[in-house]
Short mmCIF file of C-alpha atoms in Angstrom, two decimals:
data_model
loop_
_atom_site.label_atom_id
_atom_site.label_comp_id
_atom_site.label_asym_id
_atom_site.label_seq_id
_atom_site.Cartn_x
_atom_site.Cartn_y
_atom_site.Cartn_z
CA MET A 1 -18.29 24.93 7.86
CA PRO A 2 -21.68 25.72 9.44
CA ASP A 3 -21.82 26.62 13.10
CA THR A 4 -22.41 23.54 15.24
CA ALA A 5 -22.32 25.13 18.68
CA THR A 6 -23.75 28.08 20.48
CA THR A 7 -21.33 30.69 21.75
CA ASP A 8 -21.86 29.76 25.39
CA GLN A 9 -20.41 26.27 24.93
CA THR A 10 -16.82 25.90 26.10
CA TYR A 11 -13.98 23.53 25.34
CA ILE A 12 -10.54 22.50 26.52
CA VAL A 13 -7.85 20.53 24.70
CA ARG A 14 -5.39 18.42 26.68
CA THR A 15 -2.31 17.32 24.77
CA TYR A 16 0.17 14.51 25.34
CA GLY A 17 3.14 13.67 23.15
CA CYS A 18 5.32 15.31 20.56
CA GLN A 19 5.42 18.59 18.69
CA MET A 20 3.11 17.18 16.04
CA ASN A 21 0.44 16.69 18.68
CA VAL A 22 1.03 20.18 20.06
CA HIS A 23 0.52 21.69 16.61
CA ASP A 24 -2.47 19.42 15.93
CA SER A 25 -4.02 20.72 19.13
CA GLU A 26 -3.66 24.28 17.86
CA ARG A 27 -5.70 23.15 14.85
CA LEU A 28 -8.28 21.37 17.01
CA SER A 29 -8.71 24.58 18.99
CA GLY A 30 -9.04 26.56 15.77
CA LEU A 31 -11.69 24.18 14.46
CA LEU A 32 -13.70 24.33 17.67
CA GLU A 33 -13.58 28.12 17.84
CA GLY A 34 -14.61 28.26 14.18
CA ALA A 35 -17.61 26.14 15.14
CA GLY A 36 -18.62 28.57 17.88
CA TYR A 37 -17.00 27.12 21.00
CA VAL A 38 -15.11 29.28 23.49
CA ARG A 39 -12.11 28.08 25.45
CA ALA A 40 -12.96 27.19 29.04
CA ALA A 41 -11.29 29.37 31.63
CA ASP A 42 -11.47 26.93 34.54
CA GLY A 43 -10.28 23.63 33.10
CA ALA A 44 -11.96 20.34 32.29
CA SER A 45 -14.36 20.40 35.22
CA GLU A 46 -16.14 23.41 33.72
CA ALA A 47 -15.81 22.66 29.98
CA ASP A 48 -18.71 21.50 27.83
CA VAL A 49 -16.30 19.67 25.52
CA VAL A 50 -13.06 18.01 26.63
CA VAL A 51 -10.67 16.83 23.91
CA LEU A 52 -7.79 14.49 24.79
CA ASN A 53 -5.13 14.51 22.07
CA THR A 54 -3.25 11.32 22.90
CA CYS A 55 0.18 9.81 22.40
CA ALA A 56 0.94 6.11 21.94
CA VAL A 57 4.62 6.35 22.76
CA ARG A 58 4.89 4.52 26.07
CA GLU A 59 3.78 1.09 27.17
CA ASN A 60 1.51 2.64 29.79
CA ALA A 61 0.01 5.29 27.49
CA ASP A 62 -3.35 3.55 27.64
CA ASN A 63 -3.22 3.49 31.46
CA ARG A 64 -2.72 7.23 31.47
CA LEU A 65 -5.62 7.73 29.05
CA TYR A 66 -8.08 5.50 30.88
CA GLY A 67 -7.08 7.02 34.20
CA ASN A 68 -7.94 10.46 32.83
CA LEU A 69 -11.15 9.15 31.30
CA GLY A 70 -12.12 7.56 34.63
CA HIS A 71 -11.81 10.95 36.32
CA LEU A 72 -13.82 12.61 33.54
CA ALA A 73 -16.59 10.00 33.90
CA SER A 74 -17.51 11.33 37.34
CA VAL A 75 -17.26 14.92 36.10
CA LYS A 76 -19.55 14.13 33.16
CA ALA A 77 -22.05 12.41 35.43
CA GLY A 78 -22.58 15.73 37.18
CA ARG A 79 -22.66 17.79 33.97
CA PRO A 80 -25.45 16.69 31.61
CA GLY A 81 -24.58 17.51 28.02
CA MET A 82 -20.82 17.40 28.53
CA ARG A 83 -19.01 15.65 25.68
CA ILE A 84 -15.62 13.92 25.65
CA ALA A 85 -13.55 13.38 22.51
CA VAL A 86 -10.36 11.31 22.18
CA GLY A 87 -8.01 11.81 19.25
CA GLY A 88 -4.35 11.41 18.35
CA CYS A 89 -2.06 8.43 18.03
CA LEU A 90 -3.57 6.24 20.73
CA ALA A 91 -7.03 6.78 19.24
CA GLN A 92 -5.68 5.80 15.81
CA LYS A 93 -4.14 2.69 17.34
CA ASP A 94 -6.93 1.50 19.68
CA ARG A 95 -9.95 2.55 17.59
CA GLY A 96 -13.10 0.92 18.97
CA GLU A 97 -11.35 -0.23 22.15
CA ILE A 98 -11.73 3.23 23.67
CA THR A 99 -15.53 3.27 23.59
CA ARG A 100 -15.60 -0.35 24.80
CA ARG A 101 -13.54 0.45 27.88
CA ALA A 102 -14.93 3.95 28.36
CA PRO A 103 -18.48 4.00 26.98
CA TRP A 104 -19.00 7.56 28.25
CA VAL A 105 -16.65 8.84 25.49
CA ASP A 106 -18.66 10.59 22.77
CA VAL A 107 -16.15 10.90 19.90
CA VAL A 108 -13.05 8.99 18.80
CA PHE A 109 -11.09 10.32 15.83
CA GLY A 110 -7.67 9.54 14.41
CA THR A 111 -4.57 11.34 13.21
CA HIS A 112 -5.81 11.54 9.62
CA ASN A 113 -9.15 13.29 10.15
CA ILE A 114 -8.76 15.92 12.85
CA GLY A 115 -10.81 18.28 10.69
CA ALA A 116 -13.90 16.15 11.35
CA LEU A 117 -14.03 16.89 15.10
CA PRO A 118 -16.78 19.57 15.12
CA VAL A 119 -19.03 17.49 12.86
CA LEU A 120 -18.48 14.35 14.96
CA LEU A 121 -19.28 16.24 18.16
CA GLU A 122 -22.52 17.55 16.68
CA ARG A 123 -23.44 14.11 15.34
CA ALA A 124 -22.83 12.59 18.79
CA ARG A 125 -25.07 15.24 20.34
CA VAL A 126 -27.91 14.79 17.86
CA GLN A 127 -27.79 10.99 17.68
CA ASP A 128 -26.94 10.57 21.38
CA GLU A 129 -24.41 7.83 20.65
CA ALA A 130 -20.66 7.57 20.32
CA GLN A 131 -19.07 8.48 17.00
CA VAL A 132 -15.89 6.62 15.98
CA GLU A 133 -14.20 7.71 12.76
CA ILE A 134 -10.69 6.48 12.00
CA LEU A 135 -9.30 6.98 8.50
CA GLU A 136 -6.38 5.00 7.07
CA SER A 137 -4.92 7.92 5.14
CA LEU A 138 -4.92 11.69 5.28
CA ASP A 139 -8.13 13.29 4.02
CA VAL A 140 -7.05 16.94 4.25
CA PHE A 141 -3.52 18.26 4.82
CA PRO A 142 -3.71 19.64 8.38
CA SER A 143 -2.14 22.98 7.49
CA THR A 144 -5.25 23.92 5.50
CA LEU A 145 -7.34 23.78 8.69
CA PRO A 146 -8.07 26.75 10.98
CA THR A 147 -5.42 27.17 13.66
CA ARG A 148 -5.56 28.82 17.06
CA ARG A 149 -1.93 29.80 17.50
CA GLU A 150 -0.78 29.63 21.10
CA SER A 151 1.91 32.29 20.70
CA ALA A 152 1.77 35.76 19.19
CA TYR A 153 5.47 35.79 18.33
CA ALA A 154 6.48 32.19 17.51
CA ALA A 155 4.76 29.51 15.45
CA TRP A 156 5.03 25.94 14.25
CA VAL A 157 4.86 25.44 10.49
CA SER A 158 4.44 21.89 9.18
CA VAL A 159 6.46 21.02 6.09
CA SER A 160 5.36 17.39 6.02
CA VAL A 161 3.40 14.76 7.90
CA GLY A 162 4.08 11.06 8.25
CA CYS A 163 7.34 9.12 8.06
CA ASN A 164 8.91 6.59 5.67
CA ASN A 165 11.32 5.13 8.22
CA THR A 166 10.88 1.74 9.90
CA CYS A 167 12.61 2.19 13.28
CA THR A 168 11.80 -0.89 15.35
CA PHE A 169 10.98 1.12 18.50
CA CYS A 170 8.63 3.59 16.82
CA ILE A 171 4.95 3.21 16.04
CA VAL A 172 4.58 6.61 14.39
CA PRO A 173 4.65 5.47 10.72
CA ALA A 174 1.82 3.02 11.44
CA LEU A 175 -0.28 5.77 13.04
CA ARG A 176 0.56 8.81 10.94
CA GLY A 177 1.22 7.12 7.61
CA LYS A 178 3.79 7.62 4.88
CA GLU A 179 5.43 10.99 4.43
CA LYS A 180 3.35 13.63 2.67
CA ASP A 181 5.13 16.84 1.69
CA ARG A 182 3.67 20.28 1.21
CA ARG A 183 4.75 22.32 -1.75
CA PRO A 184 7.37 24.99 -0.96
CA GLY A 185 5.08 27.80 -2.12
CA GLU A 186 2.38 26.77 0.36
CA ILE A 187 4.86 26.68 3.23
CA LEU A 188 6.37 30.05 2.38
CA SER A 189 2.93 31.61 1.96
CA GLU A 190 1.95 30.41 5.43
CA ILE A 191 5.15 31.83 6.92
CA GLU A 192 4.64 35.17 5.17
CA ALA A 193 1.08 35.34 6.52
CA LEU A 194 2.33 34.58 10.03
CA VAL A 195 4.99 37.29 9.80
CA ALA A 196 2.32 39.74 8.66
CA GLU A 197 0.41 38.91 11.87
CA GLY A 198 3.47 39.66 14.02
CA VAL A 199 5.30 36.31 14.25
CA CYS A 200 9.09 36.68 14.19
CA GLU A 201 10.14 33.05 14.76
CA VAL A 202 8.99 29.87 13.05
CA THR A 203 9.92 26.28 13.69
CA LEU A 204 9.66 24.05 10.61
CA LEU A 205 8.11 20.80 11.72
CA GLY A 206 8.14 17.31 10.27
CA GLN A 207 8.31 13.74 11.46
CA ASN A 208 11.61 13.58 9.59
CA VAL A 209 11.97 17.20 8.60
CA ASN A 210 15.10 16.99 6.47
CA ALA A 211 13.62 14.23 4.32
CA TYR A 212 11.35 16.97 3.01
CA GLY A 213 11.12 16.81 -0.77
CA SER A 214 11.31 13.03 -1.07
CA GLU A 215 7.70 12.86 -2.22
CA PHE A 216 8.32 15.16 -5.17
CA GLY A 217 11.87 13.97 -5.88
CA ASP A 218 14.08 16.87 -4.78
CA ARG A 219 16.81 15.82 -2.34
CA GLU A 220 17.89 19.43 -1.88
CA ALA A 221 14.39 20.72 -1.16
CA PHE A 222 14.94 21.25 2.56
CA ALA A 223 18.13 23.27 2.09
CA LYS A 224 16.34 25.35 -0.56
CA LEU A 225 13.46 25.91 1.86
CA LEU A 226 15.82 27.17 4.57
CA ARG A 227 17.42 29.60 2.13
CA ALA A 228 13.99 30.79 0.96
CA CYS A 229 13.04 31.51 4.57
CA GLY A 230 16.05 33.80 4.67
CA GLN A 231 14.39 36.01 2.05
CA ILE A 232 11.24 36.68 4.09
CA GLU A 233 11.40 40.22 5.44
CA GLY A 234 10.53 40.43 9.12
CA LEU A 235 11.26 36.76 9.85
CA GLU A 236 14.04 36.95 12.42
CA ARG A 237 14.48 33.36 13.55
CA VAL A 238 14.05 30.00 11.83
CA ARG A 239 14.42 26.65 13.58
CA PHE A 240 13.49 23.10 12.59
CA THR A 241 12.85 19.78 14.27
CA SER A 242 13.74 17.03 13.99
CA PRO A 243 16.17 15.89 11.33
CA HIS A 244 17.26 12.28 10.83
CA PRO A 245 21.02 11.64 10.58
CA ARG A 246 20.42 9.45 7.52
CA ASP A 247 19.09 12.40 5.51
CA PHE A 248 21.25 15.15 6.97
CA THR A 249 23.35 16.42 4.08
CA ASP A 250 26.09 19.00 3.65
CA ASP A 251 23.78 21.30 1.65
CA VAL A 252 21.62 21.67 4.77
CA ILE A 253 24.68 22.54 6.86
CA ALA A 254 25.68 25.15 4.28
CA ALA A 255 22.17 26.59 4.19
CA MET A 256 22.12 26.86 8.00
CA ALA A 257 25.51 28.56 8.10
CA GLN A 258 24.82 30.95 5.21
CA THR A 259 21.25 32.00 6.03
CA PRO A 260 21.37 34.65 8.78
CA ASN A 261 17.94 34.00 10.23
CA VAL A 262 18.45 30.22 10.53
CA MET A 263 19.52 29.80 14.12
CA PRO A 264 22.76 28.06 15.20
CA GLN A 265 20.85 25.28 16.92
CA LEU A 266 20.34 21.66 15.95
CA HIS A 267 18.35 18.87 17.55
CA MET A 268 19.81 15.64 16.12
CA PRO A 269 18.43 12.41 17.64
CA LEU A 270 21.15 9.83 18.36
CA GLN A 271 19.08 7.11 20.10
CA SER A 272 22.20 4.96 20.65
CA GLY A 273 25.93 5.22 20.09
CA SER A 274 26.31 1.49 19.46
CA ASP A 275 26.40 0.31 15.85
CA THR A 276 24.92 -3.01 16.98
CA VAL A 277 21.98 -1.35 18.69
CA LEU A 278 21.47 1.11 15.84
CA ARG A 279 21.25 -1.84 13.49
CA ALA A 280 18.65 -3.51 15.73
CA MET A 281 16.75 -0.21 15.84
CA ARG A 282 16.89 -0.02 12.02
CA ARG A 283 18.54 3.36 12.30
CA SER A 284 20.31 3.71 8.97
CA TYR A 285 23.49 5.42 10.19
CA ARG A 286 26.36 4.39 12.41
CA GLN A 287 28.45 6.09 15.08
CA ASP A 288 31.09 7.38 12.66
CA ARG A 289 28.53 9.01 10.38
CA TYR A 290 26.76 10.64 13.29
CA LEU A 291 29.94 12.10 14.77
CA GLY A 292 30.98 13.21 11.29
CA ILE A 293 27.79 15.27 10.97
CA ILE A 294 28.42 16.88 14.36
CA GLU A 295 31.99 17.70 13.34
CA ARG A 296 30.89 19.34 10.06
CA VAL A 297 28.14 21.33 11.78
CA ARG A 298 30.62 22.66 14.33
CA ALA A 299 33.13 23.50 11.60
CA ALA A 300 30.51 25.57 9.80
CA MET A 301 28.90 27.02 12.97
CA PRO A 302 31.35 26.92 15.89
CA ASP A 303 28.83 28.33 18.35
CA ALA A 304 25.99 25.96 17.42
CA ALA A 305 24.21 24.29 20.33
CA ILE A 306 23.41 20.66 19.55
CA THR A 307 20.86 18.62 21.46
CA THR A 308 19.77 15.02 21.07
CA ASP A 309 17.50 12.14 22.11
CA ILE A 310 18.91 8.94 23.60
CA ILE A 311 17.17 5.69 24.51
CA VAL A 312 18.76 3.61 27.29
CA GLY A 313 18.14 -0.12 27.62
CA PHE A 314 16.97 -1.04 24.13
CA PRO A 315 16.47 -4.83 23.90
CA GLY A 316 19.83 -6.59 23.66
CA GLU A 317 21.85 -3.56 24.78
CA THR A 318 25.02 -4.78 26.50
CA GLU A 319 27.33 -2.86 28.81
CA GLU A 320 29.71 -2.46 25.87
CA ASP A 321 26.88 -1.04 23.75
CA PHE A 322 26.00 1.42 26.48
CA GLU A 323 29.63 2.51 26.79
CA GLN A 324 29.56 3.35 23.08
CA THR A 325 26.65 5.69 23.77
CA MET A 326 28.63 7.30 26.60
CA HIS A 327 31.56 7.69 24.19
CA VAL A 328 29.43 9.56 21.65
CA VAL A 329 28.05 11.84 24.39
CA ARG A 330 31.61 12.69 25.47
CA GLU A 331 32.69 13.35 21.88
CA ALA A 332 29.63 15.29 20.74
CA ARG A 333 29.37 17.45 23.88
CA PHE A 334 25.66 18.06 23.53
CA SER A 335 24.31 21.18 25.19
CA ALA A 336 21.41 19.01 26.36
CA ALA A 337 20.18 15.47 25.86
CA PHE A 338 16.68 14.14 26.32
CA THR A 339 17.32 10.73 27.79
CA PHE A 340 14.70 8.02 28.11
CA GLN A 341 14.54 4.52 29.48
CA TYR A 342 13.34 2.17 26.77
CA SER A 343 9.61 1.66 26.96
CA LYS A 344 7.79 -1.02 24.99
CA ARG A 345 5.51 0.35 22.32
CA PRO A 346 2.83 -2.25 21.64
CA GLY A 347 2.69 -2.93 17.93
CA THR A 348 6.40 -2.32 17.29
CA PRO A 349 8.98 -5.01 16.45
CA ALA A 350 11.11 -4.05 19.45
CA ALA A 351 8.28 -4.86 21.86
CA THR A 352 8.57 -8.58 21.02
CA MET A 353 12.35 -8.77 20.86
CA GLU A 354 14.14 -11.15 23.18
CA GLU A 355 16.82 -9.99 25.60
CA GLN A 356 14.73 -7.24 27.20
CA VAL A 357 17.15 -5.50 29.56
CA PRO A 358 16.26 -5.83 33.28
CA LYS A 359 14.71 -2.72 34.79
CA GLU A 360 17.40 -2.32 37.44
CA VAL A 361 20.14 -2.42 34.79
CA VAL A 362 18.35 0.17 32.66
CA GLN A 363 17.88 2.41 35.68
CA ALA A 364 21.56 2.26 36.63
CA ARG A 365 22.69 3.03 33.08
CA TYR A 366 20.18 5.83 32.80
CA GLU A 367 21.49 7.47 35.96
CA ARG A 368 25.09 7.26 34.71
CA LEU A 369 24.12 8.82 31.39
CA VAL A 370 22.17 11.63 33.02
CA ALA A 371 25.08 12.39 35.36
CA LEU A 372 27.52 12.57 32.45
CA GLN A 373 25.26 14.80 30.37
CA GLU A 374 24.57 17.08 33.34
CA GLU A 375 28.32 17.55 33.75
CA ILE A 376 28.80 18.31 30.05
CA SER A 377 25.78 20.64 29.88
CA TRP A 378 27.09 22.61 32.84
CA GLU A 379 30.60 22.85 31.36
CA GLU A 380 29.22 24.01 28.02
CA ASN A 381 26.96 26.56 29.68
CA LYS A 382 29.86 27.96 31.72
CA LYS A 383 31.50 28.89 28.42
CA GLN A 384 28.61 31.30 27.85
CA VAL A 385 29.42 33.39 30.95
CA GLY A 386 30.60 36.84 29.90
CA ARG A 387 29.01 36.69 26.47
CA THR A 388 26.47 39.25 25.33
CA VAL A 389 23.50 37.60 23.64
CA GLU A 390 20.30 38.85 22.07
CA LEU A 391 17.23 37.18 23.53
CA LEU A 392 13.75 36.76 22.15
CA VAL A 393 11.73 37.52 25.28
CA ALA A 394 9.49 34.56 26.05
CA GLU A 395 6.22 34.00 27.86
CA GLY A 396 5.93 31.38 30.59
CA GLU A 397 9.52 30.11 30.49
CA GLY A 398 10.62 31.14 33.98
CA ARG A 399 8.47 29.80 36.79
CA LYS A 400 10.28 31.85 39.46
CA ASP A 401 10.60 35.07 37.47
CA GLY A 402 8.03 36.87 39.61
CA GLU A 403 9.94 36.08 42.81
CA THR A 404 13.37 36.98 41.41
CA ARG A 405 12.39 40.07 39.39
CA ARG A 406 13.59 38.39 36.26
CA MET A 407 12.15 37.75 32.84
CA SER A 408 13.20 34.98 30.47
CA GLY A 409 14.16 34.60 26.85
CA ARG A 410 15.82 32.37 24.32
CA ALA A 411 19.26 33.01 22.84
CA PRO A 412 19.84 32.33 19.14
CA ASP A 413 21.18 28.88 20.06
CA ASN A 414 17.95 28.26 22.02
CA ARG A 415 19.55 28.37 25.45
CA LEU A 416 17.18 29.62 28.12
CA VAL A 417 18.35 32.83 29.83
CA HIS A 418 16.70 34.42 32.87
CA PHE A 419 17.56 38.14 32.96
CA ALA A 420 17.11 40.65 35.77
CA VAL A 421 14.83 43.63 35.28
CA GLY A 422 15.39 45.17 38.72
CA SER A 423 13.03 48.04 39.48
CA THR A 424 12.26 48.82 35.85
CA PRO A 425 8.80 50.43 35.63
CA ALA A 426 6.15 48.10 34.25
CA ASP A 427 5.53 50.23 31.17
CA GLU A 428 9.23 50.08 30.27
CA LEU A 429 9.61 46.32 30.61
CA PRO A 430 10.19 44.28 27.47
CA ARG A 431 7.21 42.30 26.24
CA PRO A 432 7.20 38.69 25.03
CA GLY A 433 8.25 38.95 21.40
CA ASP A 434 10.60 41.89 22.00
CA MET A 435 14.39 41.52 21.76
CA VAL A 436 16.86 42.36 24.54
CA SER A 437 20.63 42.21 24.74
CA VAL A 438 22.12 40.95 28.02
CA GLN A 439 25.45 39.73 29.34
CA VAL A 440 25.46 36.23 30.84
CA THR A 441 26.68 36.24 34.44
CA TYR A 442 25.90 32.73 35.72
CA ALA A 443 25.53 29.24 34.32
CA ALA A 444 23.55 26.24 35.54
CA PRO A 445 23.21 22.93 33.67
CA HIS A 446 19.81 23.83 32.18
CA HIS A 447 19.73 27.62 32.08
CA LEU A 448 21.76 30.82 32.21
CA ASN A 449 21.26 33.98 34.26
CA ALA A 450 22.00 37.58 33.37
CA ASP A 451 22.01 39.80 36.45
CA GLY A 452 22.68 43.52 36.68
CA ALA A 453 24.96 45.30 39.09
CA ASP A 454 23.59 45.89 42.61
CA GLY A 455 20.32 44.16 41.83
CA GLY A 456 19.58 46.38 38.86
CA SER A 457 18.47 45.55 35.35
CA ALA A 458 20.68 43.38 33.14
CA ILE A 459 19.20 44.79 29.93
CA LYS A 460 21.87 46.46 27.81
CA ALA A 461 19.59 47.14 24.87
CA LEU A 462 15.87 46.74 24.22
CA ARG A 463 14.39 46.46 20.75
CA ARG A 464 10.63 46.70 20.67
CA THR A 465 9.25 44.62 17.82
CA ARG A 466 6.09 43.99 15.84
CA SER A 467 5.95 40.64 17.65
CA GLY A 468 5.85 42.43 20.98
CA ASP A 469 3.09 44.64 19.59
CA ALA A 470 1.17 41.50 18.57
CA TRP A 471 1.57 40.02 22.06
CA GLN A 472 0.38 43.25 23.68
CA ALA A 473 -2.63 43.42 21.36
CA ARG A 474 -3.65 39.96 22.55
CA GLN A 475 -3.42 41.02 26.16
CA GLU A 476 -5.71 43.96 25.48
CA GLN A 477 -8.44 41.72 24.12
CA PRO A 478 -11.39 40.88 26.39
CA GLU A 479 -10.58 38.00 28.73
CA GLY A 480 -12.84 35.54 26.92
CA GLU A 481 -11.17 36.26 23.57
CA ARG A 482 -7.57 36.35 24.78
CA ARG A 483 -5.22 33.74 23.51
CA GLY A 484 -2.37 32.42 25.54
CA PRO A 485 -0.77 29.13 26.46
CA ALA A 486 -3.78 26.82 26.22
CA VAL A 487 -2.38 23.40 25.41
CA ALA A 488 -1.69 21.41 28.57
CA LEU A 489 1.44 19.43 27.83
CA GLY A 490 2.38 16.09 29.28
CA MET A 491 6.13 16.28 28.62
CA PRO A 492 9.24 18.36 29.35
CA SER A 493 9.42 21.77 27.67
CA ILE A 494 12.53 23.06 25.95
CA GLY A 495 11.87 25.68 23.33
CA GLN A 496 9.75 27.98 21.24
CA PRO A 497 6.89 28.67 21.05
CA ALA A 498 6.29 29.13 24.75
CA ALA A 499 4.14 26.01 24.83
CA ALA A 500 6.54 24.01 22.71
CA ALA A 501 7.92 20.71 23.90
CA GLN A 502 10.33 18.04 23.07
CA ALA A 503 9.22 14.59 22.01
CA ASP A 504 8.32 12.07 24.71
CA ASN A 505 10.76 9.15 24.45
CA ALA A 506 11.83 10.23 20.98
CA CYS A 507 8.41 9.65 19.46
CA GLY A 508 6.93 11.77 16.77
CA VAL A 509 10.04 13.56 15.60
CA CYS A 510 12.96 11.19 15.47
#
């Protein structure tokens, strides 16, 4: 691709939504840097190009977008030559509506043509008019595009894009299309290249990740892929998100249990524990099947941490339906649950269903569910006290680490652990990407602590890694070239990479 920008032009990407959007934003950043742009150091007010990578998950998603665009209008008025681009699911959905309501936007592009962004920006500059390009199907598989990875030690790797399901609450299939699978060799080659660069953990990513292989007719393809990851030297941790209970088979459980670098962690969306509601959602499993999967996973991996997504107040949900959800939560004993009040998604069947549950009822149920899950999460975390765990040291996970003389890391089961470093000299501290062994001393509902005796270090063993070397090499780059957490996320964060995040209201990976 020819250069379309001079090196003094800057950009920023703001991301809202699911892991797919986070990874897409890494590609958007890679494309822009390949075209000569440099990431802005001081945010949108100083950037020459602002890209909003949108999500269409909530009923008020457009309000959020137009509110942001309204703010940017005044910024742009004082910065001649500034350009604004809007992409992602909401752009795919609203198309020409964006430039009608916000005529100061320069580029609108969809989920199927993110690779066109630099060209569209240049065309908007030359022609001095808005460029809107929305494709109905994928033109280039996103993984072939340049990527600006936001972590030196952990990476997303897409195995597929799109989804073949028809959940009544979800607009994703309409915006991202039918499932398209990458060939196993392409995926493994990407992982091997990442490991060669210093990455030690990958998260396999798909809209319905364990349906991988359906396009080329191999129902065991995902289990085979997990086992193949186990053969990659230097790859220490493999995770995946998110599977669908319909497609979750015993060969995947066996592959997880038998492949040492596949972590004992599973995010399995439930959405509802009521068979009636699941039927209305067009979720093709029922309570018994879901709990059966959880039971078999725990039999194969007793220490596995299982998390989930739950929607409260789906249209028609009765008190009895909600109690069935509470029953599943009690039985499954999730280590964490991402709970959401049902939000209408315009364009989905559920948005027009009768029997919308009153807001006050939804709120009361939501609070009861959160209280129950908080209790369970705390009880499950207390079981970790006294255990010695090996942590992958993380960047940006502990907001109070500086005040408490702690650093943070992720256990194999993805639990967040803050560990004391005491008065350890700076040059002896572990680096993000290194591995440390610590003993858990305290449990809270959402994290664990490992503290040393008399305020000292909790580190029992430190293993410096190639991933830590890669992180350090980034820090030693000139400030303008340094890569770090650059994607501003509009949702709660739970895992790796450091900028990773869980889906907003179960959209995107469900």
